[in-house]
Amino acid sequence: MKSIIARYGTAVAACYCVLAVALWVWPGAGWYRAGIGFTLALAVTGAAYAAVPCRSHAGAMLLLAVATALFVGAVANVNFFTLGSGGTAEWPYFHNVDAWERWGEARRIVERGRLSIQPAACVTALLMYTLGHDAFTSLMPGLLSALLSIVITGAIAGRLTGRRDIAFGSMLALSLMCYFMVQATVLIKDVPLALGMALGALALVRLDGGSRGPATWLAAVAAVVVMAVYRPNTLNFLALGALIFAVRRRGILPFAGVAALAVAARVGGMYALSYIPATYDSGMSDMYIAASGSGGGDGTVDSLLAAYPAMPVWKRLMLLPATVVMQFLIPFPWDWASDRLFGPTVPLAHCQYTWYAAGALLVYWAAALARRSPAPMVRLGLWAAACYIITAYLFAGRISRYALPLLPLMMPMVAYTAAVAWRRRSLRVWLAVFALGMTATLLICHKIHMG
């Protein structure tokens, strides 16, 4: 204990000071709730990281920095949701329609004392029931999920390669994905879903390596529970991942068990929810859409894709390359002010350059390194690619945040490429070509989008 205090005591104290300054600059979140939440997040994250074999001092310091940044962002957002929008901690004003629906549904669950067809709202309602109606407390699952996703991403990379530098690089890469980090500071589902996907990936990678112990199955069950609560459709992705990992000459049964568990949870959830009466108030959501001005589209892009939902399968398949590219590009790195209504941190989601760099490394890995990579990493890459393409196909590439849960599957390949091939001339040439191509593409997109 003394050695831990000596190594991290000063850094932890500095993080608490930064949080205290943020609470003073942006009042609205309760001091004791923010302090307790920050302490809980550090304790849970620290305990989880201590169980990772490829842990490092640099990784621990990174988690401290990320936790501080996330909580400062949450404090700034709560200030905007409360004092900045004429609300209070008990009655925040969420301009994001999804967040408002979830908060309102959670209040109805608490006030009416019955379950909801929105399981994620039940989590918020449980927090309301136990810890009080508080805007900051409602953000805690997302904040903690982001930190644990970073830890598990490092654990996956360490399991695949046995290298601490790649494990740390994976954690660093995920923490640099601005869109992902921003989503953790608002009341949105995608970051908890990233935790679910990370847990599922860890379970499958452990099974692939021959680990059949309780820790492996605990990760699999936890993944199923998180996905079932926040977005049950993603259980299909977990089942797909299990099938991809099962394409081997032996050891199919454990993967079939994971797939069966995911399918059973999906079917059971649909059956259970069919017996729960809806408490959803669509009129209030319509009011918020009109009030926030979020009903508008993106001009030319919307007009081009307006007919997409009615298109036959073959047309969607023909458009797939374009929808995959669109999903990769958005949110575009301009028009930052368009999202400030949803919270002070949300415009930072437009800082997409780190994601573009990660995409360049992923393409290089697929083209030049996949054949020499560990076999489980290849299967993980195939799983991530399949889910990414399916998401683009289903939503025309327009809802890029639906792909955020796949980031923990991708970052190990990003870090592996950076660590293994950073001295290769071919990588440097590819990055230069990619940068030029992205510049031209973004200029064209800017002309279309803003025109």
Coordinates of C-alpha atoms in Angstrom, one line a residue:
M1 CA 0.0 0.0 0.0
K2 CA 2.8 2.4 0.8
S3 CA 4.4 1.8 -2.5
I4 CA 1.1 2.5 -4.3
I5 CA 0.7 5.7 -2.4
A6 CA 4.3 6.7 -3.2
R7 CA 3.9 6.0 -6.9
Y8 CA 0.4 7.5 -7.5
G9 CA -0.5 9.6 -4.5
T10 CA 0.7 12.9 -5.9
A11 CA -1.0 12.2 -9.3
V12 CA -4.3 11.2 -7.6
A13 CA -4.2 14.3 -5.4
A14 CA -3.6 16.5 -8.5
C15 CA -6.6 14.9 -10.3
Y16 CA -8.9 15.6 -7.3
C17 CA -7.7 19.3 -7.4
V18 CA -8.5 19.5 -11.1
L19 CA -12.0 18.1 -10.5
A20 CA -12.5 20.6 -7.6
V21 CA -11.6 23.5 -9.9
A22 CA -14.0 22.2 -12.5
L23 CA -16.8 22.0 -9.9
W24 CA -16.0 25.6 -8.9
V25 CA -15.9 26.9 -12.5
W26 CA -19.0 25.0 -13.6
P27 CA -21.4 24.6 -10.7
G28 CA -24.4 22.4 -11.0
A29 CA -23.2 19.0 -10.0
G30 CA -23.1 18.2 -6.3
W31 CA -19.6 18.3 -4.8
Y32 CA -20.1 15.1 -2.7
R33 CA -21.8 13.2 -5.6
A34 CA -19.0 14.1 -8.0
G35 CA -16.3 13.3 -5.4
I36 CA -17.8 10.0 -4.5
G37 CA -18.4 9.1 -8.1
F38 CA -14.8 9.9 -9.0
T39 CA -13.5 7.9 -6.1
L40 CA -15.6 4.9 -7.1
A41 CA -14.5 5.1 -10.7
L42 CA -10.8 5.2 -9.7
A43 CA -11.3 2.3 -7.3
V44 CA -13.2 0.1 -9.8
T45 CA -10.9 1.0 -12.7
G46 CA -7.8 0.5 -10.6
A47 CA -8.9 -2.9 -9.3
A48 CA -9.8 -4.0 -12.9
Y49 CA -6.4 -2.8 -14.2
A50 CA -4.5 -4.5 -11.4
A51 CA -6.0 -7.8 -12.7
V52 CA -4.5 -7.2 -16.2
P53 CA -1.3 -9.2 -16.7
C54 CA 0.2 -6.7 -19.2
R55 CA -0.4 -3.7 -16.9
S56 CA 2.2 -0.9 -16.6
H57 CA 2.8 2.3 -14.7
A58 CA 2.2 4.3 -17.9
G59 CA -1.2 2.6 -18.3
A60 CA -2.2 3.5 -14.8
M61 CA -1.2 7.1 -15.3
L62 CA -3.1 7.2 -18.6
L63 CA -6.3 5.9 -16.8
L64 CA -5.9 8.7 -14.2
A65 CA -5.7 11.3 -16.9
V66 CA -8.6 9.9 -18.8
A67 CA -10.8 9.6 -15.7
T68 CA -10.1 13.2 -14.8
A69 CA -10.8 14.4 -18.3
L70 CA -14.1 12.5 -18.4
F71 CA -15.3 13.7 -15.1
V72 CA -14.4 17.3 -15.9
G73 CA -16.4 17.0 -19.1
A74 CA -19.3 15.5 -17.2
V75 CA -19.2 18.4 -14.7
A76 CA -19.2 20.9 -17.6
N77 CA -22.2 19.2 -19.2
V78 CA -24.2 19.0 -16.0
N79 CA -23.6 22.7 -15.6
F80 CA -25.1 23.2 -19.1
F81 CA -28.0 20.8 -18.5
T82 CA -28.9 22.6 -15.2
L83 CA -27.9 26.2 -14.7
G84 CA -27.1 26.8 -18.3
S85 CA -30.5 25.6 -19.5
G86 CA -32.7 26.8 -16.7
G87 CA -32.9 23.4 -15.0
T88 CA -31.7 21.9 -11.8
A89 CA -29.8 18.7 -10.8
E90 CA -33.1 17.0 -10.1
W91 CA -34.8 18.5 -13.2
P92 CA -32.1 18.8 -15.9
Y93 CA -32.9 19.9 -19.4
F94 CA -31.5 17.5 -22.0
H95 CA -31.5 18.9 -25.5
N96 CA -30.6 15.5 -27.0
V97 CA -33.8 13.7 -27.7
D98 CA -32.5 10.2 -26.8
A99 CA -31.2 11.5 -23.5
W100 CA -34.4 13.3 -22.7
E101 CA -36.5 10.2 -23.5
R102 CA -34.4 8.0 -21.3
W103 CA -34.5 10.5 -18.4
G104 CA -38.2 11.0 -18.7
E105 CA -38.8 7.3 -19.0
A106 CA -36.7 6.7 -15.9
R107 CA -38.7 9.2 -13.9
R108 CA -42.0 7.6 -15.0
I109 CA -40.6 4.2 -13.9
V110 CA -39.8 5.6 -10.4
E111 CA -43.0 7.6 -10.1
R112 CA -45.4 4.9 -11.4
G113 CA -43.5 1.9 -9.9
R114 CA -43.5 -0.3 -12.9
L115 CA -41.0 -1.7 -15.5
S116 CA -40.4 -0.3 -18.9
I117 CA -39.8 -1.5 -22.4
Q118 CA -36.6 0.5 -22.4
P119 CA -34.2 -1.5 -20.2
A120 CA -31.6 1.2 -20.3
A121 CA -34.1 3.6 -18.7
C122 CA -34.4 1.0 -15.9
V123 CA -30.7 1.5 -15.1
T124 CA -31.2 5.2 -14.8
A125 CA -34.4 4.6 -12.7
L126 CA -32.4 2.4 -10.4
L127 CA -29.9 5.1 -9.9
M128 CA -32.7 7.6 -9.2
Y129 CA -34.3 5.2 -6.7
T130 CA -31.2 4.5 -4.8
L131 CA -29.1 7.7 -5.1
G132 CA -31.7 10.3 -5.9
H133 CA -32.8 12.2 -9.0
D134 CA -29.5 13.7 -10.0
A135 CA -28.2 14.5 -13.5
F136 CA -24.5 13.8 -12.6
T137 CA -25.3 10.4 -11.1
S138 CA -27.2 9.4 -14.3
L139 CA -23.9 9.9 -16.2
M140 CA -21.9 7.5 -14.0
P141 CA -22.6 4.3 -16.0
G142 CA -21.2 5.9 -19.1
L143 CA -18.1 7.3 -17.4
L144 CA -17.3 4.0 -15.7
S145 CA -18.0 2.1 -18.9
A146 CA -15.5 4.2 -20.8
L147 CA -12.7 3.6 -18.3
L148 CA -13.4 -0.1 -18.1
S149 CA -13.5 -0.3 -21.9
I150 CA -10.0 1.2 -22.1
V151 CA -8.8 -1.3 -19.5
I152 CA -10.3 -4.3 -21.3
T153 CA -9.0 -3.1 -24.6
G154 CA -5.5 -3.2 -23.1
A155 CA -6.2 -6.7 -21.7
I156 CA -7.3 -7.9 -25.1
A157 CA -4.2 -6.6 -26.8
G158 CA -2.0 -8.1 -24.1
R159 CA -3.7 -11.4 -24.4
L160 CA -3.2 -11.4 -28.2
T161 CA 0.4 -10.3 -28.3
G162 CA 1.9 -10.7 -24.8
R163 CA 3.5 -7.2 -25.1
R164 CA 3.0 -4.4 -22.6
D165 CA 3.8 -1.7 -25.2
I166 CA 1.0 -2.9 -27.5
A167 CA -1.4 -3.2 -24.5
F168 CA -0.7 0.4 -23.5
G169 CA -0.9 1.5 -27.1
S170 CA -4.3 0.0 -27.5
M171 CA -5.5 1.8 -24.3
L172 CA -4.0 5.1 -25.6
A173 CA -5.5 4.7 -29.0
L174 CA -9.0 4.2 -27.6
S175 CA -8.6 7.2 -25.2
L176 CA -7.7 9.3 -28.3
M177 CA -11.0 8.5 -30.0
C178 CA -12.7 11.8 -29.3
Y179 CA -16.2 10.7 -30.4
F180 CA -16.0 7.8 -28.1
M181 CA -14.8 9.9 -25.1
V182 CA -17.5 12.6 -25.7
Q183 CA -20.3 10.0 -25.7
A184 CA -19.2 8.9 -22.2
T185 CA -20.1 12.4 -20.8
V186 CA -23.7 12.4 -22.1
L187 CA -26.7 10.2 -21.4
I188 CA -26.2 7.9 -24.5
K189 CA -26.0 4.1 -24.8
D190 CA -23.0 3.7 -27.0
V191 CA -20.2 3.7 -24.5
P192 CA -21.8 1.1 -22.2
L193 CA -22.3 -1.0 -25.4
A194 CA -18.6 -0.6 -26.1
L195 CA -18.0 -2.1 -22.7
G196 CA -20.3 -5.0 -23.6
M197 CA -18.4 -5.6 -26.9
A198 CA -15.1 -5.4 -25.1
L199 CA -16.2 -8.0 -22.5
G200 CA -17.4 -10.3 -25.3
A201 CA -14.2 -9.9 -27.2
L202 CA -12.1 -10.7 -24.1
A203 CA -14.2 -13.8 -23.5
L204 CA -13.8 -15.0 -27.1
V205 CA -10.1 -14.3 -27.1
R206 CA -9.6 -16.2 -23.8
L207 CA -11.6 -19.1 -25.2
D208 CA -9.5 -19.1 -28.3
G209 CA -6.4 -19.4 -26.1
G210 CA -7.8 -22.3 -24.2
S211 CA -9.0 -20.5 -21.1
R212 CA -12.2 -22.1 -19.9
G213 CA -12.3 -20.8 -16.3
P214 CA -14.9 -18.8 -14.4
A215 CA -13.3 -15.5 -15.4
T216 CA -13.8 -16.2 -19.1
W217 CA -17.5 -17.1 -18.7
L218 CA -18.0 -14.3 -16.3
A219 CA -16.9 -11.9 -19.0
A220 CA -19.2 -13.6 -21.5
V221 CA -22.2 -13.4 -19.2
A222 CA -21.4 -9.8 -18.3
A223 CA -21.2 -8.9 -22.0
V224 CA -24.6 -10.5 -22.6
V225 CA -26.2 -8.6 -19.7
V226 CA -24.8 -5.3 -20.8
M227 CA -25.9 -5.7 -24.4
A228 CA -29.3 -6.9 -23.4
V229 CA -29.9 -3.9 -21.2
Y230 CA -28.5 -1.2 -23.5
R231 CA -29.3 -2.4 -27.0
P232 CA -30.4 -6.0 -27.4
N233 CA -29.8 -6.0 -31.1
T234 CA -26.1 -6.1 -30.5
L235 CA -26.4 -9.6 -29.1
N236 CA -26.6 -10.6 -32.7
F237 CA -23.1 -9.2 -33.2
L238 CA -21.8 -11.2 -30.2
A239 CA -23.3 -14.4 -31.7
L240 CA -21.7 -13.6 -35.0
G241 CA -18.3 -13.1 -33.3
A242 CA -18.6 -16.5 -31.6
L243 CA -19.3 -18.1 -34.9
I244 CA -16.3 -16.4 -36.5
F245 CA -14.1 -17.7 -33.7
A246 CA -15.6 -21.1 -33.9
V247 CA -14.4 -21.6 -37.5
R248 CA -11.6 -23.8 -36.4
R249 CA -10.8 -27.5 -36.6
R250 CA -11.4 -28.1 -32.9
G251 CA -12.8 -26.5 -29.8
I252 CA -16.1 -25.4 -31.3
L253 CA -18.4 -26.1 -28.3
P254 CA -17.4 -23.2 -26.0
F255 CA -18.0 -20.7 -28.9
A256 CA -21.3 -22.3 -29.7
G257 CA -22.1 -21.9 -26.0
V258 CA -21.5 -18.1 -26.2
A259 CA -23.5 -17.9 -29.4
A260 CA -26.4 -19.8 -27.8
L261 CA -26.2 -17.6 -24.7
A262 CA -26.5 -14.5 -26.8
V263 CA -29.4 -15.8 -28.9
A264 CA -31.2 -17.0 -25.8
A265 CA -30.9 -13.6 -24.2
R266 CA -32.1 -11.9 -27.4
V267 CA -35.1 -14.1 -27.7
G268 CA -35.9 -14.1 -24.0
G269 CA -35.6 -10.4 -23.8
M270 CA -38.0 -9.9 -26.7
Y271 CA -40.5 -12.3 -25.1
A272 CA -40.3 -10.6 -21.7
L273 CA -40.6 -7.1 -23.1
S274 CA -43.7 -8.1 -25.0
Y275 CA -45.5 -8.4 -21.6
I276 CA -44.5 -4.9 -20.3
P277 CA -46.9 -2.1 -21.0
A278 CA -45.3 1.0 -22.7
T279 CA -45.0 4.2 -20.6
Y280 CA -43.4 6.2 -23.4
D281 CA -44.7 9.7 -24.1
S282 CA -44.1 10.5 -27.7
G283 CA -45.7 13.9 -27.5
M284 CA -43.0 15.1 -25.1
S285 CA -40.3 13.8 -27.5
D286 CA -41.9 15.7 -30.4
M287 CA -41.9 18.8 -28.3
Y288 CA -38.2 18.5 -27.7
I289 CA -37.4 17.8 -31.3
A290 CA -39.1 21.0 -32.3
A291 CA -37.6 23.0 -29.4
S292 CA -34.0 21.8 -30.0
G293 CA -34.2 22.1 -33.8
S294 CA -32.8 18.6 -34.1
G295 CA -35.3 17.6 -36.7
G296 CA -33.4 19.2 -39.6
G297 CA -31.3 17.2 -41.9
D298 CA -28.0 17.7 -43.7
G299 CA -29.3 19.1 -47.0
T300 CA -27.9 17.4 -50.0
V301 CA -26.8 14.2 -48.2
D302 CA -30.3 13.7 -46.8
S303 CA -31.9 14.2 -50.2
L304 CA -29.6 11.7 -51.8
L305 CA -30.3 9.0 -49.1
A306 CA -34.0 9.8 -48.4
A307 CA -35.0 6.7 -50.4
Y308 CA -32.5 4.4 -48.8
P309 CA -34.9 2.6 -46.3
A310 CA -37.1 1.6 -49.3
M311 CA -34.3 0.4 -51.5
P312 CA -34.1 -3.3 -52.4
V313 CA -31.2 -5.4 -51.1
W314 CA -29.2 -5.3 -54.3
K315 CA -29.2 -1.5 -54.4
R316 CA -28.1 -1.3 -50.8
L317 CA -25.3 -3.7 -51.6
M318 CA -24.2 -1.5 -54.6
L319 CA -24.2 1.5 -52.3
L320 CA -22.3 -0.3 -49.6
P321 CA -18.8 1.0 -50.4
A322 CA -20.2 4.6 -50.2
T323 CA -22.1 4.0 -47.0
V324 CA -19.0 2.4 -45.3
V325 CA -16.9 5.4 -46.3
M326 CA -19.6 7.8 -45.0
Q327 CA -19.8 6.0 -41.7
F328 CA -16.0 6.3 -41.4
L329 CA -16.0 10.1 -42.2
I330 CA -18.8 11.4 -40.1
P331 CA -19.1 13.4 -37.9
F332 CA -17.1 15.7 -40.3
P333 CA -14.3 17.7 -38.7
W334 CA -16.1 21.1 -39.2
D335 CA -19.3 22.8 -38.1
W336 CA -18.4 22.2 -34.5
A337 CA -20.9 24.7 -33.2
S338 CA -23.8 22.7 -34.6
D339 CA -23.7 20.3 -31.7
R340 CA -23.0 22.7 -28.8
L341 CA -26.7 22.6 -27.9
F342 CA -26.3 19.0 -26.7
G343 CA -23.5 19.9 -24.2
P344 CA -20.1 21.7 -24.1
T345 CA -18.2 18.5 -24.7
V346 CA -20.2 17.3 -27.7
P347 CA -18.5 19.5 -30.4
L348 CA -15.2 17.8 -29.6
A349 CA -16.7 14.7 -31.3
H350 CA -15.8 16.5 -34.6
C351 CA -12.1 16.2 -33.8
Q352 CA -12.0 13.1 -36.0
Y353 CA -8.3 13.2 -37.1
T354 CA -7.2 10.6 -34.6
W355 CA -9.9 8.2 -35.9
Y356 CA -8.8 8.8 -39.4
A357 CA -5.3 8.0 -38.5
A358 CA -6.5 4.8 -36.8
G359 CA -8.4 3.9 -39.9
A360 CA -5.2 4.3 -42.0
L361 CA -3.4 1.9 -39.6
L362 CA -6.3 -0.5 -39.8
V363 CA -6.2 -0.6 -43.6
Y364 CA -2.4 -1.2 -43.5
W365 CA -2.8 -4.0 -41.0
A366 CA -5.4 -5.7 -43.2
A367 CA -3.3 -5.4 -46.3
A368 CA 0.2 -6.0 -45.0
L369 CA 0.2 -7.5 -41.5
A370 CA -2.9 -9.7 -41.1
R371 CA -1.2 -12.8 -42.6
R372 CA 1.6 -12.5 -40.1
S373 CA -0.5 -11.5 -37.1
P374 CA -1.7 -13.9 -34.4
A375 CA -4.6 -16.0 -35.6
P376 CA -7.0 -14.7 -32.8
M377 CA -6.2 -11.1 -33.9
V378 CA -7.2 -12.0 -37.5
R379 CA -10.5 -13.4 -36.2
L380 CA -11.1 -10.3 -34.1
G381 CA -10.4 -8.2 -37.1
L382 CA -12.8 -10.1 -39.3
W383 CA -15.5 -9.8 -36.6
A384 CA -15.0 -6.1 -36.3
A385 CA -15.1 -5.6 -40.1
A386 CA -18.2 -7.7 -40.5
C387 CA -20.1 -5.7 -37.7
Y388 CA -18.9 -2.4 -39.2
I389 CA -20.1 -3.3 -42.7
I390 CA -23.5 -4.6 -41.3
T391 CA -24.0 -1.3 -39.4
A392 CA -23.3 0.7 -42.5
Y393 CA -25.6 -1.4 -44.6
L394 CA -28.5 -1.1 -42.1
F395 CA -28.3 2.6 -41.5
A396 CA -26.8 3.9 -44.7
G397 CA -23.6 5.0 -42.9
R398 CA -25.5 7.9 -41.4
I399 CA -25.4 6.9 -37.7
S400 CA -21.7 6.6 -37.1
R401 CA -22.1 6.4 -33.3
Y402 CA -23.6 2.9 -33.8
A403 CA -20.1 1.8 -34.8
L404 CA -18.5 3.2 -31.7
P405 CA -19.0 0.0 -29.7
L406 CA -16.7 -1.7 -32.2
L407 CA -13.7 0.4 -31.2
P408 CA -12.3 -1.9 -28.5
L409 CA -12.2 -4.6 -31.2
M410 CA -10.2 -2.4 -33.5
M411 CA -7.7 -0.7 -31.3
P412 CA -5.4 -3.8 -30.7
M413 CA -4.8 -3.9 -34.5
V414 CA -4.1 -0.2 -34.5
A415 CA -1.5 -0.5 -31.7
Y416 CA 0.0 -3.6 -33.2
T417 CA 0.5 -1.9 -36.5
A418 CA 2.1 1.2 -34.9
A419 CA 4.4 -1.0 -32.8
V420 CA 5.5 -3.5 -35.4
A421 CA 5.6 -1.5 -38.6
W422 CA 6.4 2.1 -37.6
R423 CA 9.9 1.8 -39.2
R424 CA 8.7 0.4 -42.5
R425 CA 9.0 2.8 -45.4
S426 CA 5.8 1.2 -46.9
L427 CA 3.8 2.4 -43.9
R428 CA 5.1 5.9 -44.1
V429 CA 4.3 6.0 -47.8
W430 CA 0.8 4.7 -47.2
L431 CA 0.2 7.2 -44.4
A432 CA 1.3 10.1 -46.8
V433 CA -1.0 8.8 -49.6
F434 CA -3.9 8.3 -47.1
A435 CA -3.4 11.8 -45.8
L436 CA -3.5 13.3 -49.3
G437 CA -6.6 11.2 -50.2
M438 CA -8.4 12.2 -47.0
T439 CA -7.6 15.9 -47.6
A440 CA -9.2 15.7 -51.1
T441 CA -12.1 13.7 -49.9
L442 CA -12.9 16.0 -47.0
L443 CA -12.7 19.1 -49.3
I444 CA -15.2 17.5 -51.6
C445 CA -17.5 16.5 -48.7
H446 CA -17.2 20.0 -47.2
K447 CA -18.3 21.5 -50.5
I448 CA -21.3 19.1 -50.7
H449 CA -22.3 19.2 -47.1
M450 CA -22.0 23.0 -46.6
G451 CA -23.3 23.8 -50.0

